[in-house]
Amino acid sequence: MSKTLIRNASVVFPDRVADANVLIEHGKIVAIDAPESVSAQHVIDARGLVLFPGLIDDQVHFREPGLTHKEDLRTASQACAAGGVTSFLEMPNTKPSATNQTLIEEKYALAAIKSVVNYGFYIGASTSNVQDLKAAVGVPGIKIFIGSSTGDLLVDDQESLERIFAETTLPICAHCEDEKTVNENMSRLPSDRTVADHSRVRDHRAAFIATKRALDLAYRHHHRFHVLHLSTAPEIELVKDHRNLITCELCPHHWYFSVDDYATLGTLIQMNPSIKTKHDTEELWKALVDGVIQVVATDHAPHTLEEKRQPYPASPSGLPAVENYFSLLLDRASRGECSWTQIASWTSDAPARVWGIVGKGRIEVGYDADLVLVDPTLKKTIRNEDQFTKVKWSPWNGVTLTGWPVKTFVGGQVVFEQGQIVSTTCGRRLGFDHARGGFWNTPDGIGV
Ligand code: DOR
C-alpha cells in the first residue's frame, strides 16, 4: 500500500496541539515528525487545517437489519464519514434484537460489505440470555435497557439484573430510566398529553433512580459499567463516585436542547432519556468540561420525518446526530468554551479506552490511521437536504456552525472529501481488548 504524508497540519495529540508531518503507511501512522522531503505517493498540504484522531461514536442505532426504511449500514456509515466518525459501536435494538452471537455475526457480515467506516456491535441483554452474554466474543460490551425505549429490549427486574452483573465479565452499559416511575408518571398525567409532557413522563426522578440502581449493581458486583446519555444535573453527583469502575457519557441533544425548545421543534427533539431543563444542559456541559463526564457520543437514532410528525405519543423517540456532533463541538471550541484536545479526548481517546478498542483513539506512531482533517474557520449551515443519513433531516436544520471536517481517513484511505463520499467499502471490524480496556486503569488516567 502507498504512503501518504499529511504535512503542516496542526495535530491534536492527547496533551497538546502541535504542527507536525504525519506519515501513513499500510493503514497505520508510522511517523509524526516525518521530514518534508520524505517520499510519499500522496502528499496533502494541510496548512491551516487541524488533524484530529477519527471520532469513535460509542452509541448509535443504525437500524439494520429490520428497520432499513429509517437507515442502513451504508447510509449511516457515510453519515459517519461526513461527520469525521471513523468507528462506531452500534446498539442491539435492531429487528431482531441482537441478543446472541449468531445475530451479532450477521450484523458483522452486513457491515463488512456495507460500512465505509469501522464497526462494532453490542450484545443486548434480555431476561433470559445470560448464557449468550457469557459466551459473547468480539463485542465491545453488553447493553441493558433498564428502561424501555425503541424496540422490545427491557430488563428491569432485580433478579435478572443481579444475574447479569454477577455472572458476566464483559463491560456493561445501560439506558437508565426507571420503568416503574415512567409508568406512574404516565398514569398521573392527563390522557391528552402533548410532547412537552414527554419530559414529565420521563422525568428527573426516573433518570436518577435508574442510574443509582445501576451504579449500585456495578459497585456490589465490581463490574465495569458505562452510563449512557446522562440527561440531568443530579446524576452528575452520582457518577463522581466512579470507584475505578464507572464511566459516563453525554449526547449533543442533552447539552444543546432544553424543554423550552419543544415549542419550536416539537417531536423532533422527543428523545429517551428526555430533554431536560436549561439548568440541566448547563450543568452537564460544565461536568463535561470539568472531566466528570468522559465520553461524548450521539445516540444517533433516526426515524423518518413522517414517523416523527405523528401526534405525540404515537411519535417515536430518537433523532439523527452522527454527522453534526463534531461540528457542534468544534463550534463551541471556536467560541473558547472547550479545547481541541478536550474534544479529541471525549470523542476518540476516551471511548477507545472505555471499550478497550485496539489501535484507536490517538495520533501516535503505531496507531491506525483513522484521522479527520478539520477546517476550523469554515462556517456552514446545517440543511436537511445535505444530510447523508437516510432520513434526511436534522434537529439542527438551519443552525450555522464554525469548524467542519473536510477530509476523513479510515485506515489511511480517504473516505470523505469536498463534501462527497469517495470510497465504497473500507471499514473493518473493531478489535476489543477488555483486559487492557477500562478508563481508569490506564497509566495516564483521566483527561491525559
Ligand atoms: O430516544 C431514543 N431512541 N432513545 C433510545 O435509547 C433508543 C432510540 C431508538 O433506537 O430509537
PDB file of N, CA, C and O in Angstrom, residues 3-8 20-24 31 33-46:
ATOM      1  N   LYS A   3       2.292   5.236   0.463  1.00  0.00           N
ATOM      2  CA  LYS A   3       2.483   6.110   1.630  1.00  0.00           C
ATOM      3  C   LYS A   3       1.740   7.429   1.421  1.00  0.00           C
ATOM      4  O   LYS A   3       1.687   7.947   0.302  1.00  0.00           O
ATOM      5  N   THR A   4       1.214   7.976   2.503  1.00  0.00           N
ATOM      6  CA  THR A   4       0.574   9.296   2.460  1.00  0.00           C
ATOM      7  C   THR A   4       1.235  10.191   3.506  1.00  0.00           C
ATOM      8  O   THR A   4       1.425   9.763   4.650  1.00  0.00           O
ATOM      9  N   LEU A   5       1.583  11.392   3.078  1.00  0.00           N
ATOM     10  CA  LEU A   5       2.142  12.367   4.024  1.00  0.00           C
ATOM     11  C   LEU A   5       1.141  13.509   4.196  1.00  0.00           C
ATOM     12  O   LEU A   5       0.725  14.131   3.222  1.00  0.00           O
ATOM     13  N   ILE A   6       0.752  13.728   5.446  1.00  0.00           N
ATOM     14  CA  ILE A   6      -0.093  14.901   5.736  1.00  0.00           C
ATOM     15  C   ILE A   6       0.840  15.915   6.397  1.00  0.00           C
ATOM     16  O   ILE A   6       1.308  15.704   7.515  1.00  0.00           O
ATOM     17  N   ARG A   7       1.153  16.967   5.660  1.00  0.00           N
ATOM     18  CA  ARG A   7       2.182  17.861   6.211  1.00  0.00           C
ATOM     19  C   ARG A   7       1.617  19.221   6.629  1.00  0.00           C
ATOM     20  O   ARG A   7       0.611  19.681   6.103  1.00  0.00           O
ATOM     21  N   ASN A   8       2.318  19.781   7.600  1.00  0.00           N
ATOM     22  CA  ASN A   8       1.989  21.129   8.112  1.00  0.00           C
ATOM     23  C   ASN A   8       0.615  21.233   8.766  1.00  0.00           C
ATOM     24  O   ASN A   8       0.026  22.304   8.811  1.00  0.00           O
ATOM     25  N   ALA A  20       2.877  19.284  12.830  1.00  0.00           N
ATOM     26  CA  ALA A  20       3.617  18.038  12.611  1.00  0.00           C
ATOM     27  C   ALA A  20       3.356  17.536  11.201  1.00  0.00           C
ATOM     28  O   ALA A  20       2.393  17.952  10.540  1.00  0.00           O
ATOM     29  N   ASN A  21       4.239  16.638  10.765  1.00  0.00           N
ATOM     30  CA  ASN A  21       4.060  15.963   9.474  1.00  0.00           C
ATOM     31  C   ASN A  21       3.769  14.500   9.772  1.00  0.00           C
ATOM     32  O   ASN A  21       4.621  13.788  10.295  1.00  0.00           O
ATOM     33  N   VAL A  22       2.579  14.068   9.463  1.00  0.00           N
ATOM     34  CA  VAL A  22       2.160  12.705   9.818  1.00  0.00           C
ATOM     35  C   VAL A  22       2.282  11.803   8.584  1.00  0.00           C
ATOM     36  O   VAL A  22       1.720  12.106   7.526  1.00  0.00           O
ATOM     37  N   LEU A  23       3.042  10.722   8.752  1.00  0.00           N
ATOM     38  CA  LEU A  23       3.254   9.791   7.643  1.00  0.00           C
ATOM     39  C   LEU A  23       2.447   8.512   7.894  1.00  0.00           C
ATOM     40  O   LEU A  23       2.480   7.947   8.995  1.00  0.00           O
ATOM     41  N   ILE A  24       1.732   8.104   6.850  1.00  0.00           N
ATOM     42  CA  ILE A  24       0.857   6.926   6.948  1.00  0.00           C
ATOM     43  C   ILE A  24       1.357   5.860   5.977  1.00  0.00           C
ATOM     44  O   ILE A  24       1.653   6.159   4.810  1.00  0.00           O
ATOM     45  N   ALA A  31       4.976   7.762  11.348  1.00  0.00           N
ATOM     46  CA  ALA A  31       5.815   8.844  11.862  1.00  0.00           C
ATOM     47  C   ALA A  31       4.943  10.061  12.112  1.00  0.00           C
ATOM     48  O   ALA A  31       3.949  10.273  11.413  1.00  0.00           O
ATOM     49  N   ASP A  33       6.799  12.958  12.886  1.00  0.00           N
ATOM     50  CA  ASP A  33       7.789  14.018  12.686  1.00  0.00           C
ATOM     51  C   ASP A  33       8.548  13.752  11.395  1.00  0.00           C
ATOM     52  O   ASP A  33       9.760  13.900  11.317  1.00  0.00           O
ATOM     53  N   ALA A  34       7.805  13.329  10.364  1.00  0.00           N
ATOM     54  CA  ALA A  34       8.461  12.982   9.099  1.00  0.00           C
ATOM     55  C   ALA A  34       9.065  14.234   8.467  1.00  0.00           C
ATOM     56  O   ALA A  34       8.445  15.300   8.497  1.00  0.00           O
ATOM     57  N   PRO A  35      10.264  14.097   7.864  1.00  0.00           N
ATOM     58  CA  PRO A  35      10.816  15.254   7.155  1.00  0.00           C
ATOM     59  C   PRO A  35       9.953  15.589   5.938  1.00  0.00           C
ATOM     60  O   PRO A  35       9.368  14.687   5.330  1.00  0.00           O
ATOM     61  N   GLU A  36       9.873  16.876   5.594  1.00  0.00           N
ATOM     62  CA  GLU A  36       9.035  17.297   4.448  1.00  0.00           C
ATOM     63  C   GLU A  36       9.453  16.590   3.163  1.00  0.00           C
ATOM     64  O   GLU A  36       8.651  16.399   2.257  1.00  0.00           O
ATOM     65  N   SER A  37      10.736  16.186   3.117  1.00  0.00           N
ATOM     66  CA  SER A  37      11.274  15.614   1.881  1.00  0.00           C
ATOM     67  C   SER A  37      10.991  14.114   1.758  1.00  0.00           C
ATOM     68  O   SER A  37      11.342  13.512   0.760  1.00  0.00           O
ATOM     69  N   VAL A  38      10.338  13.515   2.760  1.00  0.00           N
ATOM     70  CA  VAL A  38      10.121  12.063   2.725  1.00  0.00           C
ATOM     71  C   VAL A  38       9.331  11.694   1.458  1.00  0.00           C
ATOM     72  O   VAL A  38       8.452  12.447   1.029  1.00  0.00           O
ATOM     73  N   SER A  39       9.692  10.568   0.869  1.00  0.00           N
ATOM     74  CA  SER A  39       8.979  10.227  -0.367  1.00  0.00           C
ATOM     75  C   SER A  39       7.646   9.565  -0.032  1.00  0.00           C
ATOM     76  O   SER A  39       7.566   8.678   0.806  1.00  0.00           O
ATOM     77  N   ALA A  40       6.603  10.073  -0.667  1.00  0.00           N
ATOM     78  CA  ALA A  40       5.258   9.541  -0.430  1.00  0.00           C
ATOM     79  C   ALA A  40       4.453   9.721  -1.703  1.00  0.00           C
ATOM     80  O   ALA A  40       4.600  10.731  -2.394  1.00  0.00           O
ATOM     81  N   GLN A  41       3.616   8.751  -2.020  1.00  0.00           N
ATOM     82  CA  GLN A  41       2.808   8.838  -3.249  1.00  0.00           C
ATOM     83  C   GLN A  41       1.764   9.944  -3.144  1.00  0.00           C
ATOM     84  O   GLN A  41       1.424  10.590  -4.118  1.00  0.00           O
ATOM     85  N   HIS A  42       1.232  10.126  -1.922  1.00  0.00           N
ATOM     86  CA  HIS A  42       0.210  11.163  -1.738  1.00  0.00           C
ATOM     87  C   HIS A  42       0.719  12.167  -0.712  1.00  0.00           C
ATOM     88  O   HIS A  42       1.092  11.762   0.389  1.00  0.00           O
ATOM     89  N   VAL A  43       0.745  13.414  -1.103  1.00  0.00           N
ATOM     90  CA  VAL A  43       1.157  14.451  -0.154  1.00  0.00           C
ATOM     91  C   VAL A  43      -0.005  15.432  -0.015  1.00  0.00           C
ATOM     92  O   VAL A  43      -0.527  15.939  -1.005  1.00  0.00           O
ATOM     93  N   ILE A  44      -0.421  15.631   1.217  1.00  0.00           N
ATOM     94  CA  ILE A  44      -1.542  16.543   1.457  1.00  0.00           C
ATOM     95  C   ILE A  44      -1.003  17.727   2.236  1.00  0.00           C
ATOM     96  O   ILE A  44      -0.475  17.549   3.354  1.00  0.00           O
ATOM     97  N   ASP A  45      -1.091  18.904   1.639  1.00  0.00           N
ATOM     98  CA  ASP A  45      -0.634  20.077   2.374  1.00  0.00           C
ATOM     99  C   ASP A  45      -1.790  20.569   3.235  1.00  0.00           C
ATOM    100  O   ASP A  45      -2.815  20.989   2.716  1.00  0.00           O
ATOM    101  N   ALA A  46      -1.605  20.452   4.549  1.00  0.00           N
ATOM    102  CA  ALA A  46      -2.719  20.723   5.472  1.00  0.00           C
ATOM    103  C   ALA A  46      -2.521  22.018   6.248  1.00  0.00           C
ATOM    104  O   ALA A  46      -3.067  22.178   7.342  1.00  0.00           O
TER     105      ALA A  46
END
